[in-house]
GROMACS .gro file of C-alpha atoms in nm:
model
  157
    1UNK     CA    1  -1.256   2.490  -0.829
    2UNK     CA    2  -1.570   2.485  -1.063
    3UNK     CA    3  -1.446   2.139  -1.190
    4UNK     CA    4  -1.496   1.866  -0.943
    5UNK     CA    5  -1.192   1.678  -1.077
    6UNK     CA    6  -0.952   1.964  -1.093
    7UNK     CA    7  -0.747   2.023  -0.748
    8UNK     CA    8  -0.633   2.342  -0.789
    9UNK     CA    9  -0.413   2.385  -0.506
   10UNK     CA   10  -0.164   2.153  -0.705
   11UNK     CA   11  -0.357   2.214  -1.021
   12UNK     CA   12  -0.316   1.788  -1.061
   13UNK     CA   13  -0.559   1.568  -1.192
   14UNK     CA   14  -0.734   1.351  -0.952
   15UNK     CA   15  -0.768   0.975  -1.071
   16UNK     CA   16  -1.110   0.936  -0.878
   17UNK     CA   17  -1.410   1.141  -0.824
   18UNK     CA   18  -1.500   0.924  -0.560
   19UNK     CA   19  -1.224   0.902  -0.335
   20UNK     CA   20  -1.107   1.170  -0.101
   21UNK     CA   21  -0.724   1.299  -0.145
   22UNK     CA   22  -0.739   1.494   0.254
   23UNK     CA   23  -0.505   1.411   0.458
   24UNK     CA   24  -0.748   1.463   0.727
   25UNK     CA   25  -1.000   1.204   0.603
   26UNK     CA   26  -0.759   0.967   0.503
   27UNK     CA   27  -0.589   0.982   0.854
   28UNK     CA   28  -0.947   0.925   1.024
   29UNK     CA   29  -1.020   0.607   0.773
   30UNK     CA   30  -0.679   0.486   0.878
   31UNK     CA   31  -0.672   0.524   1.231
   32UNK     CA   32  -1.031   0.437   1.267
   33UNK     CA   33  -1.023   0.105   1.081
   34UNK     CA   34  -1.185  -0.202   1.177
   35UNK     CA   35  -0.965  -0.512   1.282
   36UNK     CA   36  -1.062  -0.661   0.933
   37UNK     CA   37  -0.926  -0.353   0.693
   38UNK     CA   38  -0.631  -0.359   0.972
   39UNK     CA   39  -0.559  -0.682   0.877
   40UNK     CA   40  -0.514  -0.560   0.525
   41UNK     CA   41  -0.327  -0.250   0.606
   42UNK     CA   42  -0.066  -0.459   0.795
   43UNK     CA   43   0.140  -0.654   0.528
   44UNK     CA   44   0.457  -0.735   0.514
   45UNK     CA   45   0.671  -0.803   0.183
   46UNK     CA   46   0.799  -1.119   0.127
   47UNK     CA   47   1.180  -1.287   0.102
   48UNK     CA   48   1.364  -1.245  -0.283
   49UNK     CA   49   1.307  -1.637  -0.253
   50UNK     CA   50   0.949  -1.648  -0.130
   51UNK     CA   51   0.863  -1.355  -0.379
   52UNK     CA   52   0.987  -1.547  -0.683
   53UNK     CA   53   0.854  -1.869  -0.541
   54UNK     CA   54   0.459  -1.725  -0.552
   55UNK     CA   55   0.485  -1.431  -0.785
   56UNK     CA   56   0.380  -1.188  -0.494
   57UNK     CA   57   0.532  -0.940  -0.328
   58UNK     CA   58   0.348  -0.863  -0.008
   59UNK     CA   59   0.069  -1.056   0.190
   60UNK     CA   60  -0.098  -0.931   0.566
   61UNK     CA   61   0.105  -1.136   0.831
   62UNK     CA   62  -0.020  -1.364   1.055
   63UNK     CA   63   0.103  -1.552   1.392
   64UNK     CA   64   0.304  -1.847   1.315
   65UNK     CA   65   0.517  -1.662   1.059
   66UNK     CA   66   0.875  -1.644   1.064
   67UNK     CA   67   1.034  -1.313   0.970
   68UNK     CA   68   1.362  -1.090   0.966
   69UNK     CA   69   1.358  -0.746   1.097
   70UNK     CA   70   1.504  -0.480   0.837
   71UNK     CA   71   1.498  -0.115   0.998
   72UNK     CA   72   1.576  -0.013   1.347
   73UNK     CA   73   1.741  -0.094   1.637
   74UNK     CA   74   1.681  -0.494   1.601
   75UNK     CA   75   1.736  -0.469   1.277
   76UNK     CA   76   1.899  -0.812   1.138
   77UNK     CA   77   1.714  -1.038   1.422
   78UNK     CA   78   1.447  -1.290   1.291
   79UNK     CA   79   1.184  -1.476   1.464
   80UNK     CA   80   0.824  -1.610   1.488
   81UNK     CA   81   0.547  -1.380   1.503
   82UNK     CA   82   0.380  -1.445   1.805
   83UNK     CA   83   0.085  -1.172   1.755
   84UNK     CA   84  -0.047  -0.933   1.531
   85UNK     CA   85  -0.179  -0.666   1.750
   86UNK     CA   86  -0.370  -0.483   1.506
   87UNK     CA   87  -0.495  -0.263   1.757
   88UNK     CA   88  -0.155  -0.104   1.842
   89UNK     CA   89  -0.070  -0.169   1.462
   90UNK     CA   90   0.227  -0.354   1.553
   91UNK     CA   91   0.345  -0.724   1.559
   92UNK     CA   92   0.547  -0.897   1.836
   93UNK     CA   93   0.793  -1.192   1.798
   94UNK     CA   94   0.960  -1.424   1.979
   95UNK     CA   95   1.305  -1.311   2.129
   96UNK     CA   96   1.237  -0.953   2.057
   97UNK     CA   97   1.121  -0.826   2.437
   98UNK     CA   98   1.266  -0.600   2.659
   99UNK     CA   99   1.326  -0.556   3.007
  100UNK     CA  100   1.088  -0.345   3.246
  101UNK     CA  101   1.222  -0.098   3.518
  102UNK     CA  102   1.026  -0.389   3.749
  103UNK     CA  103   1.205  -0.682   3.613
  104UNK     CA  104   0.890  -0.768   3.355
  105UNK     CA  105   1.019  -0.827   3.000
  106UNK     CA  106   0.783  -0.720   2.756
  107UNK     CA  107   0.728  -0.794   2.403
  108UNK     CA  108   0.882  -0.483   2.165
  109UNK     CA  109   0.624  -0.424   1.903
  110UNK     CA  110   0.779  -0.425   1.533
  111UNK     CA  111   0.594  -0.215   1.266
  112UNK     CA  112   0.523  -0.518   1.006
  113UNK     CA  113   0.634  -0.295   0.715
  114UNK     CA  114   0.986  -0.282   0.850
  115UNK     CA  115   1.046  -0.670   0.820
  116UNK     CA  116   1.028  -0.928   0.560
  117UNK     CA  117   0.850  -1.284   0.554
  118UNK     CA  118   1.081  -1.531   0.559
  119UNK     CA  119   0.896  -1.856   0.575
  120UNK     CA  120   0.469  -1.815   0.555
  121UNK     CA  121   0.276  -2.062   0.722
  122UNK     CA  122   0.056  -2.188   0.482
  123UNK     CA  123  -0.291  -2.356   0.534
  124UNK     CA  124  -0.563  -2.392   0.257
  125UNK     CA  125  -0.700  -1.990   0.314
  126UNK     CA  126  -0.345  -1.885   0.293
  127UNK     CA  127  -0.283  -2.038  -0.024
  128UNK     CA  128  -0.599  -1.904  -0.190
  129UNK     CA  129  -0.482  -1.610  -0.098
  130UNK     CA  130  -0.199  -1.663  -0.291
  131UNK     CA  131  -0.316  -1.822  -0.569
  132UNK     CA  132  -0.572  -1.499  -0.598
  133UNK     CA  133  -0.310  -1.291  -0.623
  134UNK     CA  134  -0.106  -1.456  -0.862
  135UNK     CA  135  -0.359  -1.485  -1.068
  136UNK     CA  136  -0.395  -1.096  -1.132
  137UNK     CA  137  -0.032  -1.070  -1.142
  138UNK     CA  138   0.066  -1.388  -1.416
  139UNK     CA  139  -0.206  -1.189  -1.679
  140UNK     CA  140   0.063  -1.351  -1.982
  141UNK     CA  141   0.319  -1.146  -1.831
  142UNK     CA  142   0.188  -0.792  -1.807
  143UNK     CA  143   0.370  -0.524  -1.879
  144UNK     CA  144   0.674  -0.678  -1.964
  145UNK     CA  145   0.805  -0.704  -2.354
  146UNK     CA  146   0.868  -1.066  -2.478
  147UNK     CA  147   1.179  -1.108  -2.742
  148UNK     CA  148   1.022  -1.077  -3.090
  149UNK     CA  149   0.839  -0.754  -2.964
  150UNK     CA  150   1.143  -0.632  -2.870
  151UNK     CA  151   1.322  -0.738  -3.171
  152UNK     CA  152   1.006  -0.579  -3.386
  153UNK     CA  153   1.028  -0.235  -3.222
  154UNK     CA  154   1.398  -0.236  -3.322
  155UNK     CA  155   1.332  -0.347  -3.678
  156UNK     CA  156   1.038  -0.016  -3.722
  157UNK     CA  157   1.265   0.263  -3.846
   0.00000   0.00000   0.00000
């Protein structure tokens, strides 16, 4: 279109000028990422318990954490990451292998979306990290209503 911000093949609204919405481009950014953005791009959410503990809901996974595996065929098993192997995009943990037509077990890799943290292992970066996050999050309780604005929207009409 004549307007750089209308799309008109959906006739929607872009948010950003800047940013691409292709598929293709945002397929090459993705599979072309460096380790460092990977590292981003592979969180995991976090337990009911570990999400109310630190206000977060999702953090990039490391090694030493422990998770539970919630989609597919191991789903319900929990272990110890024992890698991130961002360049496969997957993680491997402890217990989850299989056996090779040679004998060799293997390690299965486990998309890190499909499982939850269960237990982070925490060192000073980590809790930073955390503590950064919050901190965007716990803005006096954004977006929620308190009691007396509730109570003052009911009293309007």
């Amino acid at each position: 279109g004549i307007c750089p911000l209308l799309d008109i093949s959906g006739a929607t609204m872009k948010y950003s000028a800047t940013v691409s919405s292709s598929r293709r481009k945002s397929r090459k950014a993705h599979f072309s990422a460096p380790s460092n953005e990977r590292r981003k791009l592979m969180s995991a959410p976090l337990s009911t318990e570990l999400r109310n503990k630190h206000q977060v809901r999702a953090v990039p996974i490391r090694k030493d954490d422990e998770v539970t595996i919630v989609r597919g065929t191991f789903k319900g098993r929990e272990g110890k990451v024992v890698q991130v192997y961002r360049k496969k995009w997957v993680i491997h943990i402890e217990r989850i292998t299989r056996e090779k037509v040679n004998g060799a077990t293997v390690n299965v890799g486990v998309d890190p979306s499909k499982v939850v943290i269960t237990k982070l292992k925490l060192d000073k970066d980590r809790k930073a990290l955390l503590e950064r996050k919050q901190g965007a999050k716990a803005e006096k309780g954004k977006g929620k209503f308190t009691e007396q604005e509730v109570q003052a929207m009911a009293n309007v009409d």
